[in-house]
Coordinates of C-alpha atoms in Angstrom, one line a residue:
M1 CA 15.9 -13.7 -21.2
L2 CA 16.5 -14.4 -17.5
N3 CA 14.6 -11.3 -16.5
K4 CA 11.7 -12.0 -18.9
I5 CA 11.1 -15.6 -17.8
I6 CA 12.7 -16.6 -14.5
F7 CA 12.0 -13.4 -12.6
P8 CA 8.2 -13.2 -13.4
F9 CA 8.0 -17.0 -12.7
L10 CA 9.7 -16.5 -9.3
K11 CA 7.5 -13.5 -8.4
G12 CA 4.5 -15.5 -9.4
A13 CA 5.6 -18.3 -7.2
A14 CA 5.9 -15.9 -4.3
M15 CA 2.3 -14.7 -5.0
G16 CA 1.1 -18.3 -5.1
A17 CA 2.7 -19.0 -1.8
A18 CA 1.1 -16.0 -0.3
N19 CA -2.4 -17.0 -1.6
V20 CA -2.0 -20.4 0.2
I21 CA -1.4 -18.6 3.5
P22 CA -4.7 -17.7 5.4
G23 CA -5.3 -14.0 5.4
V24 CA -2.4 -13.1 3.1
S25 CA -3.0 -11.6 -0.4
G26 CA -0.9 -12.2 -3.5
G27 CA -1.4 -8.5 -4.2
T28 CA 0.9 -7.8 -1.3
I29 CA 3.7 -9.7 -2.9
A30 CA 3.0 -8.2 -6.3
L31 CA 3.3 -4.7 -4.7
I32 CA 6.5 -5.3 -2.8
T33 CA 8.2 -7.0 -5.7
G34 CA 7.5 -4.1 -8.0
I35 CA 5.1 -5.8 -10.5
F36 CA 1.7 -4.6 -9.1
E37 CA 1.1 -1.8 -11.6
R38 CA 2.4 -3.9 -14.5
L39 CA 0.0 -6.7 -13.5
I40 CA -3.0 -4.4 -13.2
N41 CA -2.2 -2.8 -16.6
A42 CA -1.8 -6.2 -18.2
I43 CA -5.2 -7.4 -16.9
K44 CA -7.0 -4.2 -18.0
S45 CA -5.5 -4.5 -21.5
F46 CA -7.9 -7.3 -22.3
D47 CA -10.3 -4.9 -24.0
G48 CA -12.0 -4.4 -27.4
T49 CA -8.7 -3.7 -29.1
A50 CA -7.2 -7.0 -27.8
F51 CA -10.3 -8.9 -29.0
K52 CA -10.0 -7.4 -32.5
L53 CA -6.3 -8.3 -32.7
L54 CA -7.2 -11.9 -31.7
L55 CA -10.1 -12.2 -34.2
K56 CA -7.8 -10.9 -37.0
G57 CA -5.2 -13.6 -36.1
K58 CA -2.6 -11.0 -35.2
L59 CA -1.2 -13.1 -32.4
K60 CA 2.1 -11.4 -32.1
E61 CA 0.5 -8.0 -31.8
F62 CA -2.1 -9.4 -29.3
A63 CA 0.7 -10.9 -27.1
A64 CA 2.5 -7.6 -27.1
Y65 CA -0.6 -5.5 -26.4
T66 CA -1.7 -7.7 -23.5
D67 CA 1.8 -8.4 -22.1
M68 CA 0.8 -12.0 -22.6
F69 CA 4.1 -13.7 -21.9
F70 CA 4.6 -11.8 -18.7
L71 CA 1.2 -13.0 -17.5
L72 CA 1.9 -16.6 -18.6
Y73 CA 5.2 -16.8 -16.8
L74 CA 3.7 -15.1 -13.7
F75 CA 0.7 -17.3 -13.4
A76 CA 2.8 -20.4 -14.1
G77 CA 4.7 -19.5 -11.0
V78 CA 1.5 -18.9 -9.1
F79 CA 0.1 -22.3 -9.9
A80 CA 3.4 -24.1 -9.4
A81 CA 3.7 -22.6 -5.9
I82 CA 0.2 -23.5 -4.9
L83 CA 0.6 -27.1 -6.0
S84 CA 4.0 -27.6 -4.4
L85 CA 3.7 -25.5 -1.2
A86 CA 0.2 -26.2 -0.1
R87 CA 1.0 -29.4 1.7
L88 CA 4.3 -28.1 3.2
L89 CA 2.5 -25.0 4.6
E90 CA -0.3 -27.2 5.9
Y91 CA 2.3 -29.3 7.8
L92 CA 4.0 -26.2 9.2
F93 CA 0.8 -24.6 10.3
E94 CA -0.3 -27.8 12.1
N95 CA 3.1 -28.4 13.8
H96 CA 4.8 -24.9 14.1
P97 CA 2.0 -22.3 13.7
I98 CA 3.6 -19.6 15.9
Y99 CA 6.9 -19.7 14.0
V100 CA 5.1 -19.6 10.6
W101 CA 2.9 -16.7 11.6
A102 CA 5.9 -14.9 13.1
F103 CA 7.8 -15.2 9.8
F104 CA 4.9 -13.8 7.8
F105 CA 4.3 -11.1 10.4
G106 CA 7.8 -9.9 10.0
L107 CA 7.5 -10.1 6.2
V108 CA 4.3 -8.0 6.0
L109 CA 5.5 -5.6 8.7
A110 CA 8.6 -4.8 6.7
S111 CA 6.4 -4.6 3.6
V112 CA 4.6 -1.6 5.1
W113 CA 7.8 0.3 5.3
F114 CA 9.2 -0.6 1.9
V115 CA 5.9 0.1 0.1
A116 CA 5.2 3.3 2.0
R117 CA 8.6 4.7 1.2
T118 CA 7.7 4.7 -2.5
V119 CA 5.2 7.4 -1.8
R120 CA 7.0 10.5 -3.1
K121 CA 5.1 13.1 -1.1
W122 CA 3.1 12.5 2.1
H123 CA 0.5 15.2 1.7
A124 CA -2.8 15.3 3.6
A125 CA -4.6 13.2 1.1
A126 CA -2.0 10.5 1.2
V127 CA -2.0 10.4 5.0
I128 CA -5.9 10.2 5.0
S129 CA -5.7 7.4 2.4
F130 CA -3.2 5.5 4.5
L131 CA -5.5 5.7 7.6
V132 CA -8.6 4.7 5.6
G133 CA -6.8 1.7 4.1
A134 CA -5.6 0.5 7.5
S135 CA -9.1 1.1 9.0
I136 CA -10.8 -0.9 6.3
A137 CA -8.4 -3.8 6.6
I138 CA -8.7 -3.8 10.5
S139 CA -12.5 -3.7 10.3
I140 CA -12.6 -6.6 7.9
S141 CA -10.5 -8.7 10.2
V142 CA -12.9 -8.2 13.2
L143 CA -16.3 -8.3 11.4
T144 CA -18.8 -11.0 12.3
P145 CA -19.6 -13.2 9.3
A146 CA -23.0 -12.6 7.6
G147 CA -25.6 -15.2 6.8
E148 CA -25.8 -17.2 3.6
D149 CA -27.5 -15.5 0.7
R150 CA -28.3 -17.3 -2.6
S151 CA -29.8 -14.3 -4.5
F152 CA -28.3 -13.7 -8.0
Y153 CA -27.3 -10.1 -7.2
Y154 CA -25.6 -11.0 -3.9
L155 CA -23.7 -13.9 -5.5
F156 CA -22.6 -11.5 -8.3
L157 CA -21.4 -9.1 -5.6
C158 CA -19.6 -11.9 -3.9
G159 CA -17.7 -12.5 -7.1
V160 CA -16.8 -8.9 -7.5
V161 CA -15.7 -8.4 -3.9
A162 CA -13.7 -11.6 -3.8
I163 CA -11.7 -11.0 -6.9
C164 CA -11.0 -7.4 -5.9
S165 CA -9.8 -8.5 -2.5
M166 CA -7.5 -11.0 -4.1
I167 CA -5.9 -8.2 -6.1
L168 CA -5.7 -5.7 -3.3
P169 CA -2.7 -6.1 -1.0
G170 CA -3.5 -7.1 2.5
L171 CA -6.9 -8.6 1.8
S172 CA -7.7 -12.4 1.4
G173 CA -10.4 -13.3 -1.1
S174 CA -11.5 -16.5 0.8
F175 CA -11.6 -14.6 4.1
V176 CA -13.9 -12.0 2.5
L177 CA -16.2 -14.7 1.3
V178 CA -16.4 -16.1 4.8
L179 CA -17.4 -12.6 6.1
M180 CA -20.0 -12.3 3.4
G181 CA -21.5 -15.6 4.5
N182 CA -21.2 -17.5 1.3
Y183 CA -17.9 -19.4 1.6
Q184 CA -19.5 -22.8 2.1
L185 CA -22.1 -22.1 -0.6
V186 CA -19.6 -21.0 -3.2
M187 CA -16.3 -22.7 -2.4
I188 CA -17.6 -26.0 -1.0
D189 CA -21.1 -26.8 -2.1
A190 CA -21.2 -25.2 -5.5
V191 CA -17.7 -26.3 -6.5
N192 CA -18.1 -29.9 -5.4
N193 CA -21.5 -30.2 -7.1
F194 CA -20.6 -28.0 -10.0
D195 CA -23.8 -26.0 -9.3
L196 CA -23.9 -23.4 -12.2
S197 CA -26.8 -21.6 -10.6
I198 CA -24.3 -20.5 -7.9
L199 CA -21.0 -20.5 -9.9
L200 CA -22.3 -18.6 -12.9
P201 CA -23.3 -15.4 -11.1
V202 CA -20.1 -15.5 -9.0
G203 CA -18.0 -16.1 -12.1
I204 CA -19.7 -13.2 -13.9
G205 CA -19.1 -11.0 -10.9
A206 CA -15.4 -12.1 -10.8
V207 CA -14.8 -11.3 -14.5
V208 CA -16.6 -8.0 -14.3
G209 CA -14.9 -7.1 -11.1
L210 CA -11.5 -8.0 -12.5
I211 CA -11.9 -6.0 -15.7
V212 CA -13.5 -2.9 -14.0
F213 CA -11.4 -2.9 -10.9
S214 CA -8.1 -3.3 -12.7
R215 CA -9.0 -0.3 -14.9
F216 CA -10.0 1.7 -11.8
L217 CA -6.8 0.8 -10.0
S218 CA -4.7 1.6 -13.1
W219 CA -6.5 5.0 -13.3
L220 CA -5.8 5.6 -9.6
M221 CA -2.2 4.7 -9.9
K222 CA -1.7 7.2 -12.7
R223 CA -4.0 10.0 -11.4
F224 CA -3.3 9.8 -7.7
P225 CA -0.1 7.8 -7.3
N226 CA 0.9 8.9 -3.8
S227 CA -2.6 8.5 -2.3
T228 CA -3.1 5.1 -4.0
I229 CA 0.2 3.7 -2.7
A230 CA -0.6 5.2 0.7
L231 CA -4.0 3.5 0.6
L232 CA -2.4 0.1 -0.3
S233 CA 0.2 0.6 2.4
G234 CA -2.7 1.1 4.9
F235 CA -4.3 -2.2 3.7
I236 CA -1.1 -4.0 4.4
L237 CA -0.7 -2.5 7.8
G238 CA -4.3 -3.3 8.7
S239 CA -3.8 -7.0 7.8
L240 CA -1.1 -7.4 10.5
G241 CA -3.8 -8.3 13.0
I242 CA -4.6 -11.5 11.1
L243 CA -0.9 -12.4 11.0
W244 CA -0.2 -11.7 14.8
P245 CA 1.4 -15.0 15.9
W246 CA -0.2 -15.2 19.4
K247 CA -3.9 -15.7 18.8
T248 CA -6.5 -18.3 19.0
E249 CA -8.5 -19.1 15.9
I250 CA -12.3 -19.1 16.0
T251 CA -13.4 -21.6 13.4
Q252 CA -16.5 -22.8 11.7
T253 CA -17.1 -26.1 9.9
F254 CA -18.1 -26.0 6.2
G255 CA -18.9 -29.5 5.2
D256 CA -15.7 -31.4 5.6
K257 CA -13.6 -28.3 5.9
V258 CA -12.8 -26.0 8.9
K259 CA -12.5 -22.3 8.1
V260 CA -11.2 -19.6 10.3
I261 CA -13.9 -16.9 10.8
A262 CA -12.3 -14.7 13.5
Y263 CA -9.4 -14.5 15.9
D264 CA -8.9 -14.0 19.7
W265 CA -5.6 -12.1 20.1
H266 CA -3.4 -12.2 23.2
L267 CA 0.1 -11.2 24.3
P268 CA 2.9 -13.8 24.4
E269 CA 4.7 -15.2 27.4
V270 CA 8.4 -14.5 27.5
N271 CA 10.0 -17.9 27.0
T272 CA 12.1 -19.9 24.5
E273 CA 9.2 -20.1 22.1
F274 CA 8.8 -16.3 22.2
V275 CA 12.6 -15.8 21.5
L276 CA 12.4 -18.2 18.5
A277 CA 9.4 -16.4 17.2
L278 CA 11.3 -13.1 17.3
V279 CA 14.0 -14.7 15.3
F280 CA 11.5 -15.7 12.7
I281 CA 10.0 -12.2 12.6
I282 CA 13.5 -10.8 12.0
L283 CA 14.0 -13.4 9.2
G284 CA 10.8 -12.2 7.6
I285 CA 12.0 -8.6 7.7
V286 CA 15.3 -9.6 6.2
S287 CA 13.6 -11.6 3.5
I288 CA 11.7 -8.5 2.4
A289 CA 14.8 -6.4 2.5
I290 CA 16.5 -8.9 0.2
T291 CA 13.4 -8.9 -2.1
E292 CA 13.5 -5.1 -2.3
I293 CA 17.1 -5.1 -3.3
W294 CA 16.4 -7.7 -5.9
A295 CA 13.3 -5.8 -7.2
D296 CA 15.3 -2.5 -7.4
K297 CA 17.9 -4.2 -9.6
T298 CA 15.4 -6.0 -11.9
Q299 CA 12.3 -3.8 -12.1
T300 CA 13.6 -1.6 -14.9
E301 CA 14.8 -4.7 -16.9
D302 CA 11.5 -6.4 -16.5
Y303 CA 9.9 -3.7 -18.6

Protein backbone atom coordinates (compact mmCIF):
# COMPACT_ATOMS: atom_id res chain seq x y z
CA MET A 1 0.00 0.00 0.00
CA LEU A 2 2.87 2.39 0.83
CA ASN A 3 4.46 1.87 -2.58
CA LYS A 4 1.13 2.28 -4.39
CA ILE A 5 0.10 5.55 -2.71
CA ILE A 6 2.90 7.36 -0.91
CA PHE A 7 5.71 6.82 -3.42
CA PRO A 8 3.73 7.97 -6.50
CA PHE A 9 2.53 10.98 -4.48
CA LEU A 10 6.09 11.89 -3.44
CA LYS A 11 7.41 11.46 -6.98
CA GLY A 12 4.55 13.62 -8.21
CA ALA A 13 5.47 16.22 -5.60
CA ALA A 14 9.04 16.20 -6.91
CA MET A 15 7.71 16.70 -10.45
CA GLY A 16 5.50 19.55 -9.27
CA ALA A 17 8.44 21.23 -7.55
CA ALA A 18 10.46 20.93 -10.76
CA ASN A 19 7.69 22.54 -12.81
CA VAL A 20 7.76 25.57 -10.49
CA ILE A 21 11.45 26.09 -11.22
CA PRO A 22 12.18 28.17 -14.34
CA GLY A 23 13.72 26.04 -17.09
CA VAL A 24 13.24 22.70 -15.32
CA SER A 25 10.93 19.98 -16.63
CA GLY A 26 8.87 17.58 -14.54
CA GLY A 27 9.81 14.99 -17.16
CA THR A 28 13.38 15.11 -15.85
CA ILE A 29 12.20 14.08 -12.39
CA ALA A 30 9.92 11.39 -13.83
CA LEU A 31 12.88 9.95 -15.71
CA ILE A 32 15.35 9.91 -12.82
CA THR A 33 12.79 8.47 -10.36
CA GLY A 34 12.03 5.56 -12.68
CA ILE A 35 8.40 6.37 -13.55
CA PHE A 36 8.81 8.06 -16.94
CA GLU A 37 7.90 5.07 -19.10
CA ARG A 38 5.02 4.11 -16.82
CA LEU A 39 3.67 7.66 -16.97
CA ILE A 40 3.86 7.73 -20.77
CA ASN A 41 2.16 4.34 -21.04
CA ALA A 42 -0.60 5.42 -18.64
CA ILE A 43 -1.29 8.58 -20.65
CA LYS A 44 -1.40 6.74 -23.98
CA SER A 45 -3.82 4.16 -22.55
CA PHE A 46 -6.66 6.69 -22.82
CA ASP A 47 -7.80 5.30 -26.16
CA GLY A 48 -10.88 3.76 -27.73
CA THR A 49 -10.75 0.72 -25.47
CA ALA A 50 -10.66 2.90 -22.34
CA PHE A 51 -13.59 4.95 -23.66
CA LYS A 52 -15.65 1.81 -24.30
CA LEU A 53 -14.95 0.49 -20.79
CA LEU A 54 -16.07 3.81 -19.34
CA LEU A 55 -19.27 3.89 -21.40
CA LYS A 56 -20.12 0.33 -20.30
CA GLY A 57 -19.71 1.32 -16.66
CA LYS A 58 -16.79 -1.07 -16.14
CA LEU A 59 -15.03 1.32 -13.80
CA LYS A 60 -12.74 -1.25 -12.21
CA GLU A 61 -11.52 -2.46 -15.58
CA PHE A 62 -11.18 1.14 -16.77
CA ALA A 63 -9.06 2.06 -13.74
CA ALA A 64 -6.81 -0.96 -14.24
CA TYR A 65 -6.46 -0.40 -18.00
CA THR A 66 -5.47 3.27 -17.63
CA ASP A 67 -3.40 2.86 -14.43
CA MET A 68 -5.84 5.43 -13.03
CA PHE A 69 -4.86 5.29 -9.36
CA PHE A 70 -1.19 5.74 -10.18
CA LEU A 71 -2.07 8.87 -12.19
CA LEU A 72 -4.36 10.19 -9.45
CA TYR A 73 -1.74 9.82 -6.69
CA LEU A 74 0.98 11.18 -8.96
CA PHE A 75 -0.91 14.31 -10.03
CA ALA A 76 -2.16 14.86 -6.48
CA GLY A 77 1.50 15.16 -5.54
CA VAL A 78 2.17 17.47 -8.51
CA PHE A 79 -0.59 19.92 -7.55
CA ALA A 80 0.23 19.73 -3.82
CA ALA A 81 3.84 20.68 -4.52
CA ILE A 82 2.93 23.50 -6.88
CA LEU A 83 0.54 25.02 -4.33
CA SER A 84 2.86 24.60 -1.33
CA LEU A 85 6.29 25.29 -2.85
CA ALA A 86 5.59 28.13 -5.27
CA ARG A 87 5.88 30.87 -2.65
CA LEU A 88 8.88 29.29 -0.94
CA LEU A 89 10.79 28.99 -4.21
CA GLU A 90 9.79 32.53 -5.14
CA TYR A 91 11.29 33.77 -1.86
CA LEU A 92 14.47 31.73 -2.34
CA PHE A 93 14.96 32.92 -5.92
CA GLU A 94 14.52 36.53 -4.83
CA ASN A 95 16.91 36.31 -1.87
CA HIS A 96 19.37 33.47 -2.60
CA PRO A 97 19.25 32.85 -6.38
CA ILE A 98 22.81 31.57 -6.83
CA TYR A 99 22.45 28.93 -4.12
CA VAL A 100 19.11 27.75 -5.51
CA TRP A 101 20.46 27.54 -9.06
CA ALA A 102 23.58 25.79 -7.74
CA PHE A 103 21.51 23.11 -6.01
CA PHE A 104 19.46 22.41 -9.11
CA PHE A 105 22.55 22.53 -11.32
CA GLY A 106 24.07 19.75 -9.21
CA LEU A 107 20.79 17.87 -9.23
CA VAL A 108 20.45 17.92 -13.03
CA LEU A 109 24.19 17.36 -13.60
CA ALA A 110 24.00 14.14 -11.59
CA SER A 111 20.81 13.21 -13.44
CA VAL A 112 22.72 13.10 -16.73
CA TRP A 113 24.98 10.39 -15.34
CA PHE A 114 22.29 8.34 -13.62
CA VAL A 115 19.97 8.44 -16.62
CA ALA A 116 22.71 7.81 -19.18
CA ARG A 117 23.97 4.79 -17.26
CA THR A 118 20.65 3.04 -17.91
CA VAL A 119 21.58 2.88 -21.61
CA ARG A 120 22.55 -0.76 -21.97
CA LYS A 121 24.63 -0.34 -25.11
CA TRP A 122 26.24 2.86 -26.35
CA HIS A 123 26.27 2.11 -30.08
CA ALA A 124 26.67 4.75 -32.80
CA ALA A 125 22.93 5.54 -32.96
CA ALA A 126 22.80 6.09 -29.18
CA VAL A 127 25.79 8.44 -29.25
CA ILE A 128 24.29 10.43 -32.14
CA SER A 129 20.93 10.58 -30.32
CA PHE A 130 22.68 11.90 -27.20
CA LEU A 131 24.44 14.63 -29.18
CA VAL A 132 21.25 15.56 -31.03
CA GLY A 133 19.29 15.83 -27.77
CA ALA A 134 21.96 18.02 -26.19
CA SER A 135 22.19 20.22 -29.29
CA ILE A 136 18.43 20.76 -29.44
CA ALA A 137 18.21 21.70 -25.74
CA ILE A 138 21.19 24.08 -26.01
CA SER A 139 19.74 25.67 -29.15
CA ILE A 140 16.40 26.27 -27.44
CA SER A 141 18.12 27.99 -24.50
CA VAL A 142 19.85 30.55 -26.78
CA LEU A 143 17.09 31.17 -29.35
CA THR A 144 15.67 34.65 -29.81
CA PRO A 145 11.93 34.77 -29.05
CA ALA A 146 9.64 34.94 -32.06
CA GLY A 147 6.85 37.46 -32.54
CA GLU A 148 3.23 36.97 -31.47
CA ASP A 149 1.02 34.96 -33.85
CA ARG A 150 -2.75 34.59 -33.36
CA SER A 151 -3.48 32.24 -36.27
CA PHE A 152 -5.41 29.09 -35.39
CA TYR A 153 -2.80 26.71 -36.76
CA TYR A 154 0.08 28.44 -34.95
CA LEU A 155 -1.86 28.43 -31.67
CA PHE A 156 -2.58 24.74 -32.22
CA LEU A 157 1.15 24.18 -32.78
CA CYS A 158 1.92 26.13 -29.59
CA GLY A 159 -0.32 23.74 -27.65
CA VAL A 160 1.36 20.69 -29.20
CA VAL A 161 4.92 21.93 -28.64
CA ALA A 162 4.26 23.22 -25.10
CA ILE A 163 2.73 19.98 -23.83
CA CYS A 164 5.44 17.89 -25.50
CA SER A 165 8.18 20.01 -23.92
CA MET A 166 6.54 19.60 -20.51
CA ILE A 167 6.77 15.81 -20.90
CA LEU A 168 10.29 15.79 -22.29
CA PRO A 169 13.10 15.89 -19.71
CA GLY A 170 15.18 19.04 -19.85
CA LEU A 171 12.63 21.27 -21.59
CA SER A 172 10.29 23.82 -19.96
CA GLY A 173 6.85 24.31 -21.50
CA SER A 174 6.48 27.96 -20.48
CA PHE A 175 10.00 28.75 -21.73
CA VAL A 176 9.13 27.24 -25.12
CA LEU A 177 5.97 29.40 -25.30
CA VAL A 178 8.16 32.46 -24.69
CA LEU A 179 10.43 31.40 -27.57
CA MET A 180 7.41 30.89 -29.83
CA GLY A 181 6.29 34.46 -29.04
CA ASN A 182 2.91 33.54 -27.57
CA TYR A 183 3.55 33.39 -23.81
CA GLN A 184 1.76 36.66 -23.03
CA LEU A 185 -1.04 35.95 -25.49
CA VAL A 186 -1.75 32.46 -24.09
CA MET A 187 -0.67 32.43 -20.45
CA ILE A 188 -1.51 36.02 -19.53
CA ASP A 189 -4.09 37.63 -21.80
CA ALA A 190 -6.13 34.58 -22.82
CA VAL A 191 -6.14 33.00 -19.35
CA ASN A 192 -7.05 36.23 -17.55
CA ASN A 193 -9.81 37.08 -20.03
CA PHE A 194 -10.86 33.46 -20.62
CA ASP A 195 -10.50 34.08 -24.35
CA LEU A 196 -11.73 30.85 -25.96
CA SER A 197 -10.61 31.96 -29.41
CA ILE A 198 -7.05 31.59 -28.07
CA LEU A 199 -7.45 28.90 -25.41
CA LEU A 200 -9.46 26.50 -27.58
CA PRO A 201 -6.88 25.92 -30.34
CA VAL A 202 -4.09 25.77 -27.76
CA GLY A 203 -6.09 23.29 -25.67
CA ILE A 204 -6.89 21.15 -28.72
CA GLY A 205 -3.21 21.15 -29.63
CA ALA A 206 -2.23 20.19 -26.08
CA VAL A 207 -4.66 17.25 -25.99
CA VAL A 208 -3.66 16.03 -29.47
CA GLY A 209 0.01 16.51 -28.65
CA LEU A 210 -0.28 14.64 -25.36
CA ILE A 211 -2.09 11.67 -26.91
CA VAL A 212 0.06 11.42 -30.04
CA PHE A 213 3.39 12.24 -28.41
CA SER A 214 2.88 9.85 -25.51
CA ARG A 215 2.22 7.06 -28.02
CA PHE A 216 5.26 8.06 -30.04
CA LEU A 217 7.49 8.14 -26.97
CA SER A 218 6.15 4.78 -25.80
CA TRP A 219 6.89 3.31 -29.23
CA LEU A 220 10.40 4.77 -29.19
CA MET A 221 11.07 3.41 -25.69
CA LYS A 222 10.08 -0.08 -26.81
CA ARG A 223 11.58 -0.03 -30.32
CA PHE A 224 14.78 1.94 -29.69
CA PRO A 225 15.31 1.92 -25.89
CA ASN A 226 19.02 2.75 -25.91
CA SER A 227 18.80 5.58 -28.43
CA THR A 228 15.70 7.04 -26.77
CA ILE A 229 17.25 7.12 -23.29
CA ALA A 230 20.42 8.57 -24.85
CA LEU A 231 18.33 11.28 -26.55
CA LEU A 232 16.58 12.15 -23.28
CA SER A 233 19.95 12.20 -21.49
CA GLY A 234 21.13 14.70 -24.09
CA PHE A 235 18.09 16.89 -23.45
CA ILE A 236 18.95 16.94 -19.75
CA LEU A 237 22.61 17.77 -20.43
CA GLY A 238 21.64 20.57 -22.81
CA SER A 239 19.39 22.17 -20.19
CA LEU A 240 22.33 22.75 -17.82
CA GLY A 241 23.00 26.13 -19.44
CA ILE A 242 19.68 27.46 -18.14
CA LEU A 243 20.57 26.21 -14.65
CA TRP A 244 24.12 27.66 -14.57
CA PRO A 245 24.16 29.66 -11.29
CA TRP A 246 26.29 32.56 -12.51
CA LYS A 247 24.21 34.35 -15.12
CA THR A 248 22.25 37.52 -15.67
CA GLU A 249 18.62 37.11 -16.66
CA ILE A 250 17.34 38.98 -19.72
CA THR A 251 13.68 39.62 -19.03
CA GLN A 252 10.61 40.91 -20.82
CA THR A 253 7.44 42.25 -19.23
CA PHE A 254 4.17 40.50 -20.06
CA GLY A 255 1.36 42.56 -18.57
CA ASP A 256 2.03 42.54 -14.82
CA LYS A 257 4.46 39.60 -15.05
CA VAL A 258 8.15 39.57 -15.88
CA LYS A 259 9.34 36.53 -17.84
CA VAL A 260 12.92 35.41 -18.50
CA ILE A 261 13.53 35.23 -22.25
CA ALA A 262 17.31 34.64 -22.32
CA TYR A 263 20.46 34.55 -20.18
CA ASP A 264 23.88 36.20 -20.18
CA TRP A 265 26.31 33.65 -18.70
CA HIS A 266 29.58 34.50 -16.92
CA LEU A 267 32.24 32.78 -14.80
CA PRO A 268 32.09 33.12 -10.99
CA GLU A 269 34.49 34.97 -8.75
CA VAL A 270 36.31 32.79 -6.23
CA ASN A 271 34.90 33.97 -2.91
CA THR A 272 32.74 32.77 -0.01
CA GLU A 273 29.63 32.82 -2.15
CA PHE A 274 31.37 30.60 -4.72
CA VAL A 275 32.39 28.08 -2.05
CA LEU A 276 28.85 27.94 -0.65
CA ALA A 277 27.49 27.48 -4.18
CA LEU A 278 29.81 24.49 -4.64
CA VAL A 279 28.42 23.03 -1.43
CA PHE A 280 24.88 23.35 -2.81
CA ILE A 281 25.96 21.75 -6.10
CA ILE A 282 27.30 18.79 -4.10
CA LEU A 283 24.05 18.65 -2.13
CA GLY A 284 22.15 18.48 -5.42
CA ILE A 285 24.33 15.61 -6.61
CA VAL A 286 23.88 13.76 -3.31
CA SER A 287 20.10 14.28 -3.49
CA ILE A 288 19.96 12.56 -6.88
CA ALA A 289 22.17 9.73 -5.63
CA ILE A 290 19.77 9.14 -2.75
CA THR A 291 16.79 9.37 -5.13
CA GLU A 292 18.38 6.76 -7.39
CA ILE A 293 18.94 4.37 -4.49
CA TRP A 294 15.31 4.86 -3.48
CA ALA A 295 14.09 4.35 -7.06
CA ASP A 296 16.13 1.15 -7.46
CA LYS A 297 14.49 -0.28 -4.35
CA THR A 298 10.93 0.71 -5.16
CA GLN A 299 10.59 0.66 -8.96
CA THR A 300 9.81 -3.04 -9.19
CA GLU A 301 7.25 -2.84 -6.37
CA ASP A 302 5.54 0.18 -8.00
CA TYR A 303 4.49 -2.04 -10.84
